[in-house]
CSV table of C-alpha atoms and ligand atoms in Angstrom, one decimal:
chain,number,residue,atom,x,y,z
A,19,UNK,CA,-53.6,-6.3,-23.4
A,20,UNK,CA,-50.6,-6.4,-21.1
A,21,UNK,CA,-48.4,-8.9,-20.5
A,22,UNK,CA,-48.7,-10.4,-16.9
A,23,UNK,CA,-45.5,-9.6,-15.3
A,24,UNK,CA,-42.9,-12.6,-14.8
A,25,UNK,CA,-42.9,-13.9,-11.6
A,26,UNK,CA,-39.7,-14.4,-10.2
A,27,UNK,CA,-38.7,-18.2,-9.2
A,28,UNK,CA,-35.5,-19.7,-7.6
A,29,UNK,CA,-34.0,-20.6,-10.6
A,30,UNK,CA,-35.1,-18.1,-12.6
A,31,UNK,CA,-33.5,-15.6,-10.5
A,32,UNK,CA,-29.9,-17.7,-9.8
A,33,UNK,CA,-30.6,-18.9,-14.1
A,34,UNK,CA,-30.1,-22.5,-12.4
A,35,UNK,CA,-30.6,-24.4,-15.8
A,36,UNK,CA,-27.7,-22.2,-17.4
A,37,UNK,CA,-25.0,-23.0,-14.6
A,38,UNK,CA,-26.2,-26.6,-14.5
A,39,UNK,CA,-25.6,-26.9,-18.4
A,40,UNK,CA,-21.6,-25.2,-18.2
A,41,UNK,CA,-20.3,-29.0,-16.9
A,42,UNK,CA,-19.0,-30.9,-20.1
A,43,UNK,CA,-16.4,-33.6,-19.2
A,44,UNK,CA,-13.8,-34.4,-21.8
A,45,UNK,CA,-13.8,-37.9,-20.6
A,46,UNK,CA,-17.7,-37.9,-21.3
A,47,UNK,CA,-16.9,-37.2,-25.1
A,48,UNK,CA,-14.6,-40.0,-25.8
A,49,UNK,CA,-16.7,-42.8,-24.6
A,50,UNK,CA,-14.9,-43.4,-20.9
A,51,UNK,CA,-16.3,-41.0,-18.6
A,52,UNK,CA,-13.9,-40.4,-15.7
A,53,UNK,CA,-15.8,-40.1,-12.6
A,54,UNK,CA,-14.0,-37.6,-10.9
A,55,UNK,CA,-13.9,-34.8,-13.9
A,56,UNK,CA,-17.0,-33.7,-13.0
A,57,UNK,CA,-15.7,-32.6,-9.4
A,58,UNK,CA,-12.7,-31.2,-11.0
A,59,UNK,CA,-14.9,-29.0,-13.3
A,60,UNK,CA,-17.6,-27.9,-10.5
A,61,UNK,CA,-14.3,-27.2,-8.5
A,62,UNK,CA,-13.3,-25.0,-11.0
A,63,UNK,CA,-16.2,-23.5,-12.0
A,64,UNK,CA,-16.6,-22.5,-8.6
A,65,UNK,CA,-13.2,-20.9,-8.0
A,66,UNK,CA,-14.2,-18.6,-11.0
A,67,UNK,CA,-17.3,-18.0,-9.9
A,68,UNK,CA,-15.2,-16.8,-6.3
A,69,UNK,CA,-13.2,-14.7,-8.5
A,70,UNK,CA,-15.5,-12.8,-10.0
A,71,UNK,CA,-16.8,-11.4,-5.9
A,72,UNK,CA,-13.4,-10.5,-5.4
A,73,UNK,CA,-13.5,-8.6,-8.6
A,74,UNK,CA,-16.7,-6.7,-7.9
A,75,UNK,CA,-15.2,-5.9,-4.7
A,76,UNK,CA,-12.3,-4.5,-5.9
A,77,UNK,CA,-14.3,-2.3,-7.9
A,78,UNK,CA,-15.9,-0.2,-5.3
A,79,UNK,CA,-12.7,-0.5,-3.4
A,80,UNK,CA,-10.8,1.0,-5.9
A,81,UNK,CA,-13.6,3.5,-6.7
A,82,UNK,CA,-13.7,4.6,-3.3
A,83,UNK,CA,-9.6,4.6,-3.1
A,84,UNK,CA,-9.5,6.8,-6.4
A,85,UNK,CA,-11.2,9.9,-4.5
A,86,UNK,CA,-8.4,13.2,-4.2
A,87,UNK,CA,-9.5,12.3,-0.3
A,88,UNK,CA,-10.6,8.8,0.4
A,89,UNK,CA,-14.0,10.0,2.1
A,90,UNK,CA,-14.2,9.0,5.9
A,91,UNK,CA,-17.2,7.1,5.9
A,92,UNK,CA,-15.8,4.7,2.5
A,93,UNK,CA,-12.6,3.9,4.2
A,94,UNK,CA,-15.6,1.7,6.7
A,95,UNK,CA,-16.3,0.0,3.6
A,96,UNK,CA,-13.3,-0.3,2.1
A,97,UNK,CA,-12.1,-2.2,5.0
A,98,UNK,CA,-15.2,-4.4,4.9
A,99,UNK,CA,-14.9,-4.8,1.4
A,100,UNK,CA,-11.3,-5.8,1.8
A,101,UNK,CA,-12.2,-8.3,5.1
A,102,UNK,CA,-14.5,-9.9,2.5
A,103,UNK,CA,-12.1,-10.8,0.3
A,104,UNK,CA,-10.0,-12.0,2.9
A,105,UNK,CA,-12.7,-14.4,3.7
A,106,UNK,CA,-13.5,-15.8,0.0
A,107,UNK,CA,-9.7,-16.2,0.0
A,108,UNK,CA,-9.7,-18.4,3.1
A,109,UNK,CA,-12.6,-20.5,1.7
A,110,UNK,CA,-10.6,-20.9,-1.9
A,111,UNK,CA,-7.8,-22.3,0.3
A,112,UNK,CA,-10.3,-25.1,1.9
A,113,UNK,CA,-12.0,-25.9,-1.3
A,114,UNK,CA,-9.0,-27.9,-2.2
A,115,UNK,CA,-9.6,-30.6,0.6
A,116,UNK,CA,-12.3,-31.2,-1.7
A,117,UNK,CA,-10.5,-31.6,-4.3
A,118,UNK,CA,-7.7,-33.9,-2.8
A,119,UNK,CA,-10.5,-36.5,-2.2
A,120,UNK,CA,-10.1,-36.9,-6.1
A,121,UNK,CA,-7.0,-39.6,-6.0
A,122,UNK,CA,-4.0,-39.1,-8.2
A,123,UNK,CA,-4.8,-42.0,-10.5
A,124,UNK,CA,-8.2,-41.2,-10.7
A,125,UNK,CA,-7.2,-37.3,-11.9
A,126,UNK,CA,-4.7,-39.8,-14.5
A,127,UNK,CA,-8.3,-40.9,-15.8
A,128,UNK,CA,-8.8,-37.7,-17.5
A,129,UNK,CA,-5.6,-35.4,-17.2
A,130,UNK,CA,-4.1,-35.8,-20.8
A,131,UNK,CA,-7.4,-34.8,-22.2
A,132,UNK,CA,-6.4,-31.2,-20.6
A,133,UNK,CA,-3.4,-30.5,-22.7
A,134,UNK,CA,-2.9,-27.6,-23.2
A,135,UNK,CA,-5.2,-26.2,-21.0
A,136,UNK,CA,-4.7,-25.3,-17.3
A,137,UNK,CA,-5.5,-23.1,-14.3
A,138,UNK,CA,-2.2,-20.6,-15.6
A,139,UNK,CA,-5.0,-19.3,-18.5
A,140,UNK,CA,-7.0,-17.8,-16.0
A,141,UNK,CA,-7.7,-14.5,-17.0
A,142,UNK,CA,-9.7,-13.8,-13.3
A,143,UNK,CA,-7.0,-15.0,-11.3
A,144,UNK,CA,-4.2,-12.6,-13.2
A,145,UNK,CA,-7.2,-9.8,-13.3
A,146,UNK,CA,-6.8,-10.3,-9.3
A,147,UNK,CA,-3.3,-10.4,-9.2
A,148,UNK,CA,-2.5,-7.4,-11.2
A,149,UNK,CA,-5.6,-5.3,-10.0
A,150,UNK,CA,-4.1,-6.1,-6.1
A,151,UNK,CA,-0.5,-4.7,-7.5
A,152,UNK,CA,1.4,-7.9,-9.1
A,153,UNK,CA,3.9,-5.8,-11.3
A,154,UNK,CA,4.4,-7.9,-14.7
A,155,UNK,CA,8.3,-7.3,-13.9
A,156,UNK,CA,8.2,-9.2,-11.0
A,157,UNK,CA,6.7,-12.1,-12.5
A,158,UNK,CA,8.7,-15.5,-12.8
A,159,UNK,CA,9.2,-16.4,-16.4
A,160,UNK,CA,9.1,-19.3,-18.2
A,161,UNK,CA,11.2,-20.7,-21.2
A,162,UNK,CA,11.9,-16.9,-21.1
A,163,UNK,CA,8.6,-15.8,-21.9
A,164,UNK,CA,6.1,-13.1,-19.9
A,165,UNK,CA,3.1,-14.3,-18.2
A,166,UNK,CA,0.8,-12.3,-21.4
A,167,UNK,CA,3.3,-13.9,-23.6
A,168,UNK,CA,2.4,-17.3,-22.7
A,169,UNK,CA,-1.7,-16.4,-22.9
A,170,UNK,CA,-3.6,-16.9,-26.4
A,171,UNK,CA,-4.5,-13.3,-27.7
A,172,UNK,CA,-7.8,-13.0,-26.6
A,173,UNK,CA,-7.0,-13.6,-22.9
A,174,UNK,CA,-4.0,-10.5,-23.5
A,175,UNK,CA,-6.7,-8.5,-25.0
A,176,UNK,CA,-8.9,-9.0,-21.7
A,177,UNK,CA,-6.4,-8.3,-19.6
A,178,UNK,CA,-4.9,-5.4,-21.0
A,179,UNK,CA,-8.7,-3.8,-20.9
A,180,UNK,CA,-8.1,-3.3,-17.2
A,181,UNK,CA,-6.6,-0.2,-17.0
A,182,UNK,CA,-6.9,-0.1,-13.4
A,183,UNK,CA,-4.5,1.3,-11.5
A,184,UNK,CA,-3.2,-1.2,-8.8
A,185,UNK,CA,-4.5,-1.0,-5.1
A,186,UNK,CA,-0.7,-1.5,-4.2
A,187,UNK,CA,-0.5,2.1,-6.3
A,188,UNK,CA,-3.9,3.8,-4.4
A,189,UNK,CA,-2.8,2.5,-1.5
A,190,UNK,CA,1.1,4.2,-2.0
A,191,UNK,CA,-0.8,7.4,-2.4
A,192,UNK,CA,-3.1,7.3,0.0
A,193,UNK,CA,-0.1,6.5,2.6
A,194,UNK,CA,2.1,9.8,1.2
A,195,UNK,CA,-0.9,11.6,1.6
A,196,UNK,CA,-1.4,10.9,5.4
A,197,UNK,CA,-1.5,13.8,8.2
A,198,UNK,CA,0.1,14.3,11.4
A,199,UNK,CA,3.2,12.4,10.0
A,200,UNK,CA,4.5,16.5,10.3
A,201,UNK,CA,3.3,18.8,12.4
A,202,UNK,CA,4.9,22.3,13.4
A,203,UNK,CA,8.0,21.6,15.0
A,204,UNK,CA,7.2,17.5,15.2
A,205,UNK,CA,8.8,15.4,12.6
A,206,UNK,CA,7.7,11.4,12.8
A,207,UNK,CA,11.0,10.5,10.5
A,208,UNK,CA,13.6,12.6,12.7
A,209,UNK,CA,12.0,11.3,15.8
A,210,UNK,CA,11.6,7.8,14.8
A,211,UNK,CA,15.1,7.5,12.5
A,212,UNK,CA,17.6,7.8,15.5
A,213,UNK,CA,15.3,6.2,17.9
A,214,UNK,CA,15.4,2.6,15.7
A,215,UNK,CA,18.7,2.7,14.3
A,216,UNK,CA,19.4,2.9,17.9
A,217,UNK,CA,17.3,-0.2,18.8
A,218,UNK,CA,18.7,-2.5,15.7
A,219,UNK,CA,22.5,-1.2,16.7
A,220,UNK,CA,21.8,-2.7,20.7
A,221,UNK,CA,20.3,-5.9,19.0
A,222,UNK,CA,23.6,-6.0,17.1
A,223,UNK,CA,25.8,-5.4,20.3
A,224,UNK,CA,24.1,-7.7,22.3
A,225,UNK,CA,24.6,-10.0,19.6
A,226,UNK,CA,27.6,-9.9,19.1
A,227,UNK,CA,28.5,-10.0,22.9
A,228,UNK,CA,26.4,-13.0,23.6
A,229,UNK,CA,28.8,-16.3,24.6
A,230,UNK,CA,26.2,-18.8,24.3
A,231,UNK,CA,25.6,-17.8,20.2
A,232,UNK,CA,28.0,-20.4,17.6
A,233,UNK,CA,30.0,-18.1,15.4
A,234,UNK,CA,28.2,-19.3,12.4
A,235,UNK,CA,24.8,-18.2,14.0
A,236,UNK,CA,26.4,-14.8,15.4
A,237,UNK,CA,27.5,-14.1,11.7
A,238,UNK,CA,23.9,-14.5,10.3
A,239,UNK,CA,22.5,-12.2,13.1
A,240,UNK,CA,24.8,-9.9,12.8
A,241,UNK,CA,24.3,-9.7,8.7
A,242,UNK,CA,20.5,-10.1,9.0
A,243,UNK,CA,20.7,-6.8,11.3
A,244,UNK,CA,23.2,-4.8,9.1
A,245,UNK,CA,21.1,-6.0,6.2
A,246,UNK,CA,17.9,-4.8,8.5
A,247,UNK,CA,19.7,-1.0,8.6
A,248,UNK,CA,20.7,-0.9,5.4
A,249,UNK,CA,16.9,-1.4,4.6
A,250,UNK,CA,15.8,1.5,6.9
A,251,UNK,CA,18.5,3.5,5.6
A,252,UNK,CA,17.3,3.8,2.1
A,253,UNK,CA,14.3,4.9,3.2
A,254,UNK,CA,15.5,8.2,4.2
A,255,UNK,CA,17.8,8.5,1.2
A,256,UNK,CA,14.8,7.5,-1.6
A,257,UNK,CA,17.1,8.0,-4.3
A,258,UNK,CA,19.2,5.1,-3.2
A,259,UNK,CA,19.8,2.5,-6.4
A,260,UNK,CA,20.1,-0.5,-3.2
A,261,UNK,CA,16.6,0.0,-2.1
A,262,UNK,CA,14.5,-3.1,-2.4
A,263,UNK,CA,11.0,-1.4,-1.1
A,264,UNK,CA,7.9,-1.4,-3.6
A,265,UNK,CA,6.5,1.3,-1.9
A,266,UNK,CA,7.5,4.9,-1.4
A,267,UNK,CA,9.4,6.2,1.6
A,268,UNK,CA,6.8,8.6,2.4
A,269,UNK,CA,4.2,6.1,1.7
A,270,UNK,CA,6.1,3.3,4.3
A,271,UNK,CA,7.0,6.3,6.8
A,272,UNK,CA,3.3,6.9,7.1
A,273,UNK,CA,2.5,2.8,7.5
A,274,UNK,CA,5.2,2.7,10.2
A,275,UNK,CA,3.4,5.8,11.6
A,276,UNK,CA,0.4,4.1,11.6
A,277,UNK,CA,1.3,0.5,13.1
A,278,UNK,CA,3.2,2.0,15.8
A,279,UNK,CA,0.7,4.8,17.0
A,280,UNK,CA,-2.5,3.1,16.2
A,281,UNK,CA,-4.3,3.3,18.9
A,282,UNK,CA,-5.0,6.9,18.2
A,283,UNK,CA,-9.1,7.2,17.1
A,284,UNK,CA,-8.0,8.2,13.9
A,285,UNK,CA,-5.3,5.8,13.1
A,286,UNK,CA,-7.7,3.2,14.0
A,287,UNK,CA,-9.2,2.7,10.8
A,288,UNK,CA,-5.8,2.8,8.6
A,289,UNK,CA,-4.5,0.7,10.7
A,290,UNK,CA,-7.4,-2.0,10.1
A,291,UNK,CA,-6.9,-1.6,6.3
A,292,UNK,CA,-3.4,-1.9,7.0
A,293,UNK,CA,-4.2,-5.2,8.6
A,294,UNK,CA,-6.3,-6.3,6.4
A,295,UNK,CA,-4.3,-5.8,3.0
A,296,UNK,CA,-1.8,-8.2,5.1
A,297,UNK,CA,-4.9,-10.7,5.7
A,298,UNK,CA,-5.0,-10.6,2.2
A,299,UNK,CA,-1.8,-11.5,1.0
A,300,UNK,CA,-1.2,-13.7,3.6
A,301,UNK,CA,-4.4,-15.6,2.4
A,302,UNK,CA,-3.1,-15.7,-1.0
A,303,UNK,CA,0.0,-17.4,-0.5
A,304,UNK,CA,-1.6,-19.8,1.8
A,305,UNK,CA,-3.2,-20.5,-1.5
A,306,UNK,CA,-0.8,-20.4,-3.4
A,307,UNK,CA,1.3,-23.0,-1.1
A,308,UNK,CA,-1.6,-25.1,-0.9
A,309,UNK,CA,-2.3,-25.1,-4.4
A,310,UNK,CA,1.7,-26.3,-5.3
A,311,UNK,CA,1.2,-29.1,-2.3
A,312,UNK,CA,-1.6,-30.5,-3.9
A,313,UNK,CA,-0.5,-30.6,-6.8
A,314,UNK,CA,3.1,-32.1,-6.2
A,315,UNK,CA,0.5,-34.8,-4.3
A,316,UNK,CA,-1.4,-35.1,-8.3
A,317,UNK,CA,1.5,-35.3,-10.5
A,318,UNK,CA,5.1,-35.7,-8.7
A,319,UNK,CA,7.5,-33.3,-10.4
A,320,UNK,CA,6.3,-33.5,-13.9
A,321,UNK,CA,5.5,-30.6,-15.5
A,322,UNK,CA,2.1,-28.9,-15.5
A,323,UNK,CA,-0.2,-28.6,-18.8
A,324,UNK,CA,0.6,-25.3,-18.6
A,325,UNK,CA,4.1,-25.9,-19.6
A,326,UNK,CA,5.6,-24.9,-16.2
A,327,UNK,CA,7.8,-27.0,-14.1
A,328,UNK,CA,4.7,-27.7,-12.0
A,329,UNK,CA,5.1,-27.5,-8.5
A,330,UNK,CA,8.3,-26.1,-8.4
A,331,UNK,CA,7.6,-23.0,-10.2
A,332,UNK,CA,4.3,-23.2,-8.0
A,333,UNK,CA,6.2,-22.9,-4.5
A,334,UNK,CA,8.1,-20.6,-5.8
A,335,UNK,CA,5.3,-17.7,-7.2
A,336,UNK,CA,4.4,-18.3,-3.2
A,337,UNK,CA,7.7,-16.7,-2.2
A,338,UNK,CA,8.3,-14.0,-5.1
A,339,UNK,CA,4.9,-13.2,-6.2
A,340,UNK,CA,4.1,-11.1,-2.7
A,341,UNK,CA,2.2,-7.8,-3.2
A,342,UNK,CA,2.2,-6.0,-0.3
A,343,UNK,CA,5.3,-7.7,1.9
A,344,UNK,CA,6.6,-4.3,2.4
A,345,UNK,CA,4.0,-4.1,5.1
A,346,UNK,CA,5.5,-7.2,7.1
A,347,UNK,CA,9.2,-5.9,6.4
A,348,UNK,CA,7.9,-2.8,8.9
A,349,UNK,CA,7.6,-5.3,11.8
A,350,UNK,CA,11.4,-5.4,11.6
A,351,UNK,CA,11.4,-1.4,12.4
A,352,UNK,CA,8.1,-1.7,15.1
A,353,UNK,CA,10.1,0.0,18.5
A,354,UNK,CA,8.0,-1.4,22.0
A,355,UNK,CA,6.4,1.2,24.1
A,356,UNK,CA,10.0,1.7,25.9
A,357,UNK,CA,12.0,3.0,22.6
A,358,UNK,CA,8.9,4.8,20.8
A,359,UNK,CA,9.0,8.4,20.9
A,360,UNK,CA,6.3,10.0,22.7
A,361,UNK,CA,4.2,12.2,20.2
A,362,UNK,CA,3.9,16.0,21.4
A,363,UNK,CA,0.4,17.0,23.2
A,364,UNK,CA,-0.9,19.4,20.4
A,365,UNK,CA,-0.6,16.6,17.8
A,366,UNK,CA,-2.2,13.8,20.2
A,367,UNK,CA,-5.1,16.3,20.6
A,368,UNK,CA,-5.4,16.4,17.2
A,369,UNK,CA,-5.9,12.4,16.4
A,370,UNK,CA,-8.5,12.1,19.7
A,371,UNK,CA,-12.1,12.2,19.6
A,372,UNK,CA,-13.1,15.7,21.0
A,373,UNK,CA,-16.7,16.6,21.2
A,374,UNK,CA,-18.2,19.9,22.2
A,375,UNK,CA,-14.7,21.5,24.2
A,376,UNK,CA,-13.1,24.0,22.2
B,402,HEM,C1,-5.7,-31.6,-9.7
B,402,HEM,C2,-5.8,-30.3,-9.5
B,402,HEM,C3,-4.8,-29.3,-10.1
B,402,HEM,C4,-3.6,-29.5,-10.6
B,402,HEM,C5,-2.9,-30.8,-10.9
B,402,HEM,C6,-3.1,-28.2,-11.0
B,402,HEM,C7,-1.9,-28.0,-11.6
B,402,HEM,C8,-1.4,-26.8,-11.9
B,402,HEM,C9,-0.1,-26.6,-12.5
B,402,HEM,C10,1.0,-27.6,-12.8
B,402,HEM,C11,0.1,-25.2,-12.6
B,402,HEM,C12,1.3,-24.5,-13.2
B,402,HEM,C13,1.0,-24.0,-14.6
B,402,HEM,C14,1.1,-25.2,-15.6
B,402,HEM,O1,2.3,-25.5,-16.0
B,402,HEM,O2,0.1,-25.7,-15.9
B,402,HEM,C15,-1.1,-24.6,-12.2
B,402,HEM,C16,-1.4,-23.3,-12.2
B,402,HEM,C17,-2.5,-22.7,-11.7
B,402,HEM,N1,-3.6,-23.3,-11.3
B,402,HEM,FE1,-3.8,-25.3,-10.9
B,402,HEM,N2,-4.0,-27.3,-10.6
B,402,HEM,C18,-5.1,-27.9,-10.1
B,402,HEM,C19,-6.2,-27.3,-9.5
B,402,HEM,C20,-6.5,-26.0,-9.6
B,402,HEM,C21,-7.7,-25.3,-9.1
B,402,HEM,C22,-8.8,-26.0,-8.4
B,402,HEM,C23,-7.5,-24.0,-9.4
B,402,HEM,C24,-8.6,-23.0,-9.1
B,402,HEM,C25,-8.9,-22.0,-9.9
B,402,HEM,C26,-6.3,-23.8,-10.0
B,402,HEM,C27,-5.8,-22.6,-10.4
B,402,HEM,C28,-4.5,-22.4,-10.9
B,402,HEM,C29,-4.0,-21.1,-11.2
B,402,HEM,C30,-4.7,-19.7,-10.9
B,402,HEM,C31,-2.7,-21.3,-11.7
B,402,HEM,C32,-1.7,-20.2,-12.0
B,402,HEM,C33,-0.8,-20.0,-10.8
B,402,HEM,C34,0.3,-19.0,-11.1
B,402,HEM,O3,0.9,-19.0,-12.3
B,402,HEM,O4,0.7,-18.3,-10.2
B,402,HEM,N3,-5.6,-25.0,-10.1
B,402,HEM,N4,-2.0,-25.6,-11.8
């Protein structure tokens, strides 16, 4: 006879009674339960469980990015897939209000029971760092050791099974890839080259002619533009040992390409992902912010279990651990509908929606 099939429940389906037996406060085990571990674990536990969406997502992303020619109809879903993580990012920020209802005495209750432990071990978190495009050069150290360094070997092993490439890569190839940046006699970097080093040089004069600007403010304008041309300089000389781009100069040519003209049918799509890869790491470093606020409000200035500084070398991953800040350097080289160049007829045919006319 044959087995009647299992009927589905609720918590068959979600395996309820497995998550609800993963919470086991320290505290619990030594005989003086701390109330508030049990938040701090669930907390956790979700974070991970948040991690592992934007993981998945990243998979078909990265699937789909892989292509020779990123299909038209995945670059939809890339973007949603990439608006999604931009959401689960938001909500990881605003989980810590939860979290901060937990006072820093009553985290005291229990926080010496986590020695050595702490949130630096997760191998999800530097799985989404390093699949986003994280370089392990560009890391902050600490006591002189790597990130992998400071993991136990298991946790390397795991992480050095991704053999990903990053989506900061994909993305760099996709961008060099891009049409219409060339076109017969039309070249975007000619056109555009004189036109902003033109712009940034009539910022500088007016600057520098300006009577109402203190000398020690004219200075730093006048070195934050020079600094702003140097920049935009080495893009058209790639070989140049001062540039401080991540990405390619073909691949930031086409970006600028498509920020500027983007409200050509076809550029509206790149332009989204554009958007959203900034949603993204914009999201993160709220995060990351949030993350080295609350935890200055937990423990002071003492150093983390981790073996970190702690909050310091928190605030600081916020401002060096950027993955795709070349895209909000462009904004410096954006020209307003006055100083862009007009693109040539033929090639503005090209990037419209034409049906039926030959
Ligand atoms: C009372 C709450 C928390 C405190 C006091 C705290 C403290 C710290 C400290 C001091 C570090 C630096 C590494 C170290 O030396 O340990 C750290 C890193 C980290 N924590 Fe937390 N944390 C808290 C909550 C969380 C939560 C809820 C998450 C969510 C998963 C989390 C995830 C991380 C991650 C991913 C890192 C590595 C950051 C990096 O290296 O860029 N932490 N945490």
């Amino acid at each position: 006879m044959s087995e009647a099939p299992r009927r589905l429940s609720y918590g068959s389906y979600l395996q309820v009674d497995r998550l609800l037996s993963c919470q086991e406060p320290e505290s619990l085990k030594t005989g003086a339960p701390a109330h508030d571990e049990m938040l701090f674990i669930i907390v956790h536990q979700a974070y991970e469980l948040w991690f592992r969406q934007i993981l998945h997502e990243l998979d078909r992303i990265q699937a789909d990015f892989a292509a020779r020619t990123v299909a038209d109809e995945h670059l939809g879903r890339i973007n949603a897939g990439l608006s999604r993580i931009h959401e689960i990012l938001k909500l990881l920020v605003g989980q810590l209000d939860v979290l901060e209802t937990m006072t820093p005495a009553g985290f005291l209750e229990f926080r010496d029971l986590l020695t050595p432990a702490s949130g630096f071990q997760s191998v999800q978190f530097r799985l989404i760092e390093a699949r986003l495009g994280l370089h392990d050069d560009a890391r902050i150290r600490i006591d002189e050791q790597s990130m992998r360094e400071r993991l136990a070997p298991e946790d390397r092993d795991k992480l050095s099974a991704d053999t990903n490439p990053s989506l900061l890569s994909q993305l760099d190839a996709w961008l060099a890839r891009t049409p219409f940046v060339a076109l017969g006699d039309y070249s975007f970097r000619e056109s555009y080259r004189a036109a902003v080093i033109a712009a940034l040089q009539r910022d500088a004069t007016s600057i520098s002619a300006d009577p109402a600007l203190p000398e020690p403010q004219r200075q730093a304008d006048a070195a934050a533009i020079e600094q702003a041309l140097a920049r935009f300089r080495a893009l058209f000389e790639p070989d140049a040992t001062t540039s401080t781009w991540r990405m390619s100069a073909r691949a930031i040519e086409a970006a600028l390409f498509i920020s500027l003209y983007r409200d050509m049918p076809v550029l509206q799509l790149p332009f989204r992902l554009l958007q959203a890869l900034m949603d993204i790491d914009e999201s993160l470093t709220l995060w990351r912010l949030r993350h080295a606020l609350m935890v200055e409000r937990m423990i002071g200035v003492r150093p983390g279990t981790g073996g970190s500084s702690g909050s310091g070398y928190l605030k600081a991953t916020a401002e060096k651990h950027r993955i795709f800040i070349d895209l909000f350097h462009l904004s410096t080289y954006l020209l307003g509908p006055r100083d862009l160049p007009a693109l040539p007829d033929a090639l503005r045919r090209r990037m419209g929606f034409s049906y039926g006319a030959a």
